[in-house]
Short mmCIF file of N, CA, C and O in Angstrom, two decimals:
data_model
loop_
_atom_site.label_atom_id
_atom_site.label_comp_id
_atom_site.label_asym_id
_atom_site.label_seq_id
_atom_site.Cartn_x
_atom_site.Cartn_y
_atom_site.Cartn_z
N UNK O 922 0.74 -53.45 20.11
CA UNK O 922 0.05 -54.47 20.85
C UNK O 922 -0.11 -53.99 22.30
O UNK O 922 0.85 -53.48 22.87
N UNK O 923 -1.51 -54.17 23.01
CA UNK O 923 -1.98 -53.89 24.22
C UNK O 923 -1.72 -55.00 24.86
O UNK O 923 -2.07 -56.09 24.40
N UNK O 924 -0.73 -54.81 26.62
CA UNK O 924 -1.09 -56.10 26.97
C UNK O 924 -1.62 -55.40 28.21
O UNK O 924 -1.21 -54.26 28.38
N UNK O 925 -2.51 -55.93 29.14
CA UNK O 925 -2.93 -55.75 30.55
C UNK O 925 -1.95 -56.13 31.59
O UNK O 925 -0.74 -56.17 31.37
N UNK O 926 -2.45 -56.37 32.64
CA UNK O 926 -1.95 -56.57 34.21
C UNK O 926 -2.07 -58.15 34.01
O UNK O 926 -3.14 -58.67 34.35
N UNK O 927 -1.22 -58.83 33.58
CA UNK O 927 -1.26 -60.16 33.55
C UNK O 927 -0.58 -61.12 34.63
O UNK O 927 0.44 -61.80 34.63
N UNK O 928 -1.95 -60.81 35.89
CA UNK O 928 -1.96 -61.66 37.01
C UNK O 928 -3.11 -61.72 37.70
O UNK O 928 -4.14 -61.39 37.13
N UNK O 929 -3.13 -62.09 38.85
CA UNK O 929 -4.43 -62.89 39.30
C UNK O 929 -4.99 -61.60 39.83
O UNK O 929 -4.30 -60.80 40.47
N UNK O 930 -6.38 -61.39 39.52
CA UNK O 930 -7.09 -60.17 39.80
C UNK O 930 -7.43 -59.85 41.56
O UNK O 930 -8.18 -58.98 42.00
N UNK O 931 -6.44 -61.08 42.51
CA UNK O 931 -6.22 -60.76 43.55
C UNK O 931 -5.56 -60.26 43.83
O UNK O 931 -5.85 -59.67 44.88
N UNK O 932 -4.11 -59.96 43.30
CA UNK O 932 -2.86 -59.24 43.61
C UNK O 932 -2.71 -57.72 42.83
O UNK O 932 -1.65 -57.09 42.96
N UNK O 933 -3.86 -57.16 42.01
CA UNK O 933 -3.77 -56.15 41.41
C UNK O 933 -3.86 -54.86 42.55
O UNK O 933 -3.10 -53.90 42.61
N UNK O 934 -5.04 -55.15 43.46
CA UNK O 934 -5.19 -53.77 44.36
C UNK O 934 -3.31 -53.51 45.02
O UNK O 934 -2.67 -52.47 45.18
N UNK O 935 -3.00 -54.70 45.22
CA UNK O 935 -1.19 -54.19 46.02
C UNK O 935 -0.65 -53.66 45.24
O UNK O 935 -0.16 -52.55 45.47
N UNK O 936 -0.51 -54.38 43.78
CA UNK O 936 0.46 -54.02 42.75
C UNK O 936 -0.63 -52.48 42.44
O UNK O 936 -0.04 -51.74 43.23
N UNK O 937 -1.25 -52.00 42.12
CA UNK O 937 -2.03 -50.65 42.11
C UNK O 937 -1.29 -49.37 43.40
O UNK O 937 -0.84 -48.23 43.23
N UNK O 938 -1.45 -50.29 44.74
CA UNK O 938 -0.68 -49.54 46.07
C UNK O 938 0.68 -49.07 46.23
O UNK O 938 1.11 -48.06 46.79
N UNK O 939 1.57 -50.51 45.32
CA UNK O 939 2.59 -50.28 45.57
C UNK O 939 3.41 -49.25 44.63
O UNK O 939 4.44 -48.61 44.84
N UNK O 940 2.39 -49.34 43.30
CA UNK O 940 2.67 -48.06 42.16
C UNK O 940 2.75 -47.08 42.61
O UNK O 940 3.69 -46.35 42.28
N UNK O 941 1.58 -46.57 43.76
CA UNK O 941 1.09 -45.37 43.94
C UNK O 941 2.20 -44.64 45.07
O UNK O 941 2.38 -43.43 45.21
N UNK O 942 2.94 -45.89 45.89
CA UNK O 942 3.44 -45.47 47.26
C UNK O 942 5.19 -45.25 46.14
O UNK O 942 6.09 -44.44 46.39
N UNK O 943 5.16 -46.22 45.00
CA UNK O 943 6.66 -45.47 44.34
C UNK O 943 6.53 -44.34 43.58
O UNK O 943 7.56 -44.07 42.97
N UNK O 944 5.64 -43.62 43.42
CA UNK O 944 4.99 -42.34 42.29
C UNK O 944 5.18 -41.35 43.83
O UNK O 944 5.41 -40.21 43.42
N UNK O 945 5.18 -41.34 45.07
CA UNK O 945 4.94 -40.48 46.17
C UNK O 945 6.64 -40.59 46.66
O UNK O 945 7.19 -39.66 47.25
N UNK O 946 7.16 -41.55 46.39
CA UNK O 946 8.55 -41.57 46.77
C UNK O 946 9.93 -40.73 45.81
O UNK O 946 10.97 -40.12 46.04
N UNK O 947 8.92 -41.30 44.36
CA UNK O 947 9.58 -40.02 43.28
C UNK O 947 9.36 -38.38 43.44
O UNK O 947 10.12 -37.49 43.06
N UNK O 948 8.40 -38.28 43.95
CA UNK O 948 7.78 -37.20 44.17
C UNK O 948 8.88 -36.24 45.49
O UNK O 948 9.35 -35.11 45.43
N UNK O 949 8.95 -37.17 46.42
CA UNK O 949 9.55 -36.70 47.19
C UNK O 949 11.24 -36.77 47.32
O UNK O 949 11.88 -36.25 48.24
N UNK O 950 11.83 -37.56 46.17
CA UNK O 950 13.33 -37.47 45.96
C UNK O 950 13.34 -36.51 44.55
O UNK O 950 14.40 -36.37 43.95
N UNK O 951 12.32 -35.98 44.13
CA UNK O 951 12.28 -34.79 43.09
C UNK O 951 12.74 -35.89 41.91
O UNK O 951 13.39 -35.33 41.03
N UNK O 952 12.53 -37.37 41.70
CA UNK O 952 12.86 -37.73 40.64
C UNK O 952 12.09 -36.88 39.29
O UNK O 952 11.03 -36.28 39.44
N UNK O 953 12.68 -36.93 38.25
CA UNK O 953 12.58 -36.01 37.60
C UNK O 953 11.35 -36.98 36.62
O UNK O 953 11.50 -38.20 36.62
N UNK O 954 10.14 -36.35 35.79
CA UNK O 954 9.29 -37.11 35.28
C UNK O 954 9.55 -37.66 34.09
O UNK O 954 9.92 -36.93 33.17
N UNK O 955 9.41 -39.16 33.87
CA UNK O 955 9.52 -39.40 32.46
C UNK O 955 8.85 -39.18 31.18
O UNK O 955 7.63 -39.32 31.13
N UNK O 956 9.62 -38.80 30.00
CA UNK O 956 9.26 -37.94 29.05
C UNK O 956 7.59 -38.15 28.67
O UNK O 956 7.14 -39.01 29.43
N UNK O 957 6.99 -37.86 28.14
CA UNK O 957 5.60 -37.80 27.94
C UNK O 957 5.40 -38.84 27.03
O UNK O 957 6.24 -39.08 26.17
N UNK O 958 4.07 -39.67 27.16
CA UNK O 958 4.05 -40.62 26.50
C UNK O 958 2.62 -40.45 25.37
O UNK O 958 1.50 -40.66 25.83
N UNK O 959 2.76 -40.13 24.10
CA UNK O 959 1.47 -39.88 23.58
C UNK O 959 0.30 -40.45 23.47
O UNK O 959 -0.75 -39.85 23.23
N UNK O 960 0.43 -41.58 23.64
CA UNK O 960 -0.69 -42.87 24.19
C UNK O 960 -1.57 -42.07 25.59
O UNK O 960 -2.64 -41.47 25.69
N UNK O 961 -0.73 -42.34 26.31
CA UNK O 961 -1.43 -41.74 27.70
C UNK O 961 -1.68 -39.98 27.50
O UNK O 961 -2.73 -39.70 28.09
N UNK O 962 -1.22 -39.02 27.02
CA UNK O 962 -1.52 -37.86 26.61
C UNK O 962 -2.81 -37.95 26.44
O UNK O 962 -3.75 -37.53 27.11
N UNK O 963 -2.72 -38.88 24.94
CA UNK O 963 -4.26 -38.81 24.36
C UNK O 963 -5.20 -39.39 25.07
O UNK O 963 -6.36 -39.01 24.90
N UNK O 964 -4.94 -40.32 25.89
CA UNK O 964 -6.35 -40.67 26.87
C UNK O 964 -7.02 -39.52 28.05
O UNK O 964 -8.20 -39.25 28.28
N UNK O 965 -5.72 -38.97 28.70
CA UNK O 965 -6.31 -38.34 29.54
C UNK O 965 -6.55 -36.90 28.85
O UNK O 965 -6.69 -36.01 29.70
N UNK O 966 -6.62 -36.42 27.38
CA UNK O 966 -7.27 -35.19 26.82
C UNK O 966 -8.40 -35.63 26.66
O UNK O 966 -9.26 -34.76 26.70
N UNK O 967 -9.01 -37.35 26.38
CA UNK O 967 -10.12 -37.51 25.75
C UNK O 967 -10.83 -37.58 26.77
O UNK O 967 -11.97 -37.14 26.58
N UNK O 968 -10.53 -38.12 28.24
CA UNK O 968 -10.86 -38.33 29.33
C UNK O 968 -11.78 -36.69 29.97
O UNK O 968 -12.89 -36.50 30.48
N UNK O 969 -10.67 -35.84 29.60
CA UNK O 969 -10.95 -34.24 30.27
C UNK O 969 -12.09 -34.21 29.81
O UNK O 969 -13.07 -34.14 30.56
N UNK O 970 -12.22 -34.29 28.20
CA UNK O 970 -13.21 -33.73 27.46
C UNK O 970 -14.46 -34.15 27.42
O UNK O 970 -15.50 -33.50 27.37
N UNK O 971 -14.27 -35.47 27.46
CA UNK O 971 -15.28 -36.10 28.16
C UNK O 971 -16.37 -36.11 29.57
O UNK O 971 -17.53 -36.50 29.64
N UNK O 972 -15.61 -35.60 30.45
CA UNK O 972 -15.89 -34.73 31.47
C UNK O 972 -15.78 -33.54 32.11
O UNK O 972 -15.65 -33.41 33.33
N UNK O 973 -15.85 -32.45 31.08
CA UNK O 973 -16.04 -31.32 31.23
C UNK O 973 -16.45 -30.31 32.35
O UNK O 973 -16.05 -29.19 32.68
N UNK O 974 -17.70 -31.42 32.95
CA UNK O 974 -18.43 -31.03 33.65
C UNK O 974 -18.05 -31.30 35.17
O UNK O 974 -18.57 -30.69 36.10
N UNK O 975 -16.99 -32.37 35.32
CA UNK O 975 -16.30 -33.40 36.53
C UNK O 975 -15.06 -32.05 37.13
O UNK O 975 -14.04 -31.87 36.47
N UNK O 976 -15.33 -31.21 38.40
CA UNK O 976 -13.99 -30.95 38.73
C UNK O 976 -13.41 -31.96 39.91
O UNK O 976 -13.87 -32.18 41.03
N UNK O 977 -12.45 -32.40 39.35
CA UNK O 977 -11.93 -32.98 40.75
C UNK O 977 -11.33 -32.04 41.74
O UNK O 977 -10.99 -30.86 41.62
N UNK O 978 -11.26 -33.05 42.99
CA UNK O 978 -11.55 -32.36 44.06
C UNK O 978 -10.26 -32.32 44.68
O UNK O 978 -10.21 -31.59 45.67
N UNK O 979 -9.26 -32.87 44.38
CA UNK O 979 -7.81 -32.95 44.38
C UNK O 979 -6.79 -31.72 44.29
O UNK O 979 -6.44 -31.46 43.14
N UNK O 980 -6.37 -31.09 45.09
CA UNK O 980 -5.35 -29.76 44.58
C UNK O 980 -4.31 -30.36 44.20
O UNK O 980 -3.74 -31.37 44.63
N UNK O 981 -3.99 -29.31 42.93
CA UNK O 981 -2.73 -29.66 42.08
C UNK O 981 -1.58 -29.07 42.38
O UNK O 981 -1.44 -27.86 42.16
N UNK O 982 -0.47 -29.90 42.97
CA UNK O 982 0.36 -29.80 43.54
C UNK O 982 1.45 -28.63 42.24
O UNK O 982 1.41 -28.77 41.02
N UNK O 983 2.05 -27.89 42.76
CA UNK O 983 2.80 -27.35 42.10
C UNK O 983 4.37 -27.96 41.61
O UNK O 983 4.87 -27.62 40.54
N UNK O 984 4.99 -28.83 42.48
CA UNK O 984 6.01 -29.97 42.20
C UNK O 984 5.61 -30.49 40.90
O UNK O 984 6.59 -30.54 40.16
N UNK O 985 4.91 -30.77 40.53
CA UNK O 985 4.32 -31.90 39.99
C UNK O 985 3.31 -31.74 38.99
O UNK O 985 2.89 -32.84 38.62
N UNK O 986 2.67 -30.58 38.31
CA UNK O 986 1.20 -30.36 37.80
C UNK O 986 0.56 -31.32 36.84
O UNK O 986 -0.59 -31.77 36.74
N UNK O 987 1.72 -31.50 36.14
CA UNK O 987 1.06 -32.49 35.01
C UNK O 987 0.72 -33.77 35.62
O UNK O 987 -0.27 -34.37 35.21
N UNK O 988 1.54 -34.34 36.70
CA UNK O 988 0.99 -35.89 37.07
C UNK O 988 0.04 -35.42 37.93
O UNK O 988 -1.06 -35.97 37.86
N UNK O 989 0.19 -34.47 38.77
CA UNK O 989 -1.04 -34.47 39.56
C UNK O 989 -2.62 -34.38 38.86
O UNK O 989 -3.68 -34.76 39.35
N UNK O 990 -2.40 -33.84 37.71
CA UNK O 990 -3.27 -33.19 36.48
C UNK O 990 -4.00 -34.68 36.15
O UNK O 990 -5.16 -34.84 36.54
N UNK O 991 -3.26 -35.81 35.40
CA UNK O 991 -3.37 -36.91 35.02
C UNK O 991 -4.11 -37.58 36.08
O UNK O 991 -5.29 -37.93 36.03
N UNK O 992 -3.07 -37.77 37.31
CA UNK O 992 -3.95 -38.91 38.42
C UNK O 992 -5.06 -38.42 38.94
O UNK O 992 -5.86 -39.08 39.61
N UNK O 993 -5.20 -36.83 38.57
CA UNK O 993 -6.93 -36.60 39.50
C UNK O 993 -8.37 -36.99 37.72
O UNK O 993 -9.59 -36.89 37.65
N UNK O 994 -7.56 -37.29 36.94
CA UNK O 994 -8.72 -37.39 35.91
C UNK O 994 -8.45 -38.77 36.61
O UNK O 994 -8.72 -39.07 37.77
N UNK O 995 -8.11 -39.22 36.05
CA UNK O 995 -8.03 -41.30 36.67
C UNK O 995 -8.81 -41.37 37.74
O UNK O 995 -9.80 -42.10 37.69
N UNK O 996 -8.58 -40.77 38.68
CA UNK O 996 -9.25 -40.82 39.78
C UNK O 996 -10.85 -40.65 39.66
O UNK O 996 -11.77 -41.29 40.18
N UNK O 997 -10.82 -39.70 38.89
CA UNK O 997 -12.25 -39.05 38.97
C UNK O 997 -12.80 -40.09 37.99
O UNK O 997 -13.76 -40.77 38.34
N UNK O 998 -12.38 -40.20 37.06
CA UNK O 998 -13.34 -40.76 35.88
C UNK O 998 -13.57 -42.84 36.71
O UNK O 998 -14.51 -43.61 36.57
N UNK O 999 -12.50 -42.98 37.32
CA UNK O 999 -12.36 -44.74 37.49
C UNK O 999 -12.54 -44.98 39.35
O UNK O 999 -12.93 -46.02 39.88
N UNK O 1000 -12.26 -44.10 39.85
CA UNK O 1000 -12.70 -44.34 41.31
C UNK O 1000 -13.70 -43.29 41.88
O UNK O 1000 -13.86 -43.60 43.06
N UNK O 1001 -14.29 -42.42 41.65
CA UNK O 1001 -15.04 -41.85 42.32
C UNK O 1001 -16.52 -42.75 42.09
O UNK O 1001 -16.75 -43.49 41.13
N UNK O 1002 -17.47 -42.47 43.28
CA UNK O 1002 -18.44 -43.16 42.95
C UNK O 1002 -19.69 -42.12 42.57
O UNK O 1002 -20.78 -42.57 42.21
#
């Protein structure tokens, strides 16, 4: 079962910010990444493939490759304009 962000579509951009500012805080106490999740695997392979043609413009941090890997498809495919 899928559930969404179940709250008022005013408070999502913070709760989105405040994800992003605890993903930069792990980053920087070297928390270690949690195990891989095959759900999200398979979106962001279908995502790549899908945009083949999309390089993002993001350098991939060496700490980090695989999330950095993940959040520049997200990025690219859901916020770039």
């Amino acid at each position: 079962m899928e559930k969404g962000l179940n709250c008022n579509i005013e408070r999502v951009p913070a709760i989105i910010v405040a994800c992003c500012v605890l993903h930069n805080l792990c980053i920087r106490l070297d928390d270690p990444e949690p195990p891989a999740d095959p759900q999200i695997e398979a979106l962001v392979q279908q995502l790549e493939l899908e945009n083949d043609d999309v390089t993002p413009s993001f350098e991939i941090s060496s700490r980090c490759p695989a999330g950095f890997a993940k959040r520049n498809v997200i990025v690219t495919n859901f916020f770039s304009g």
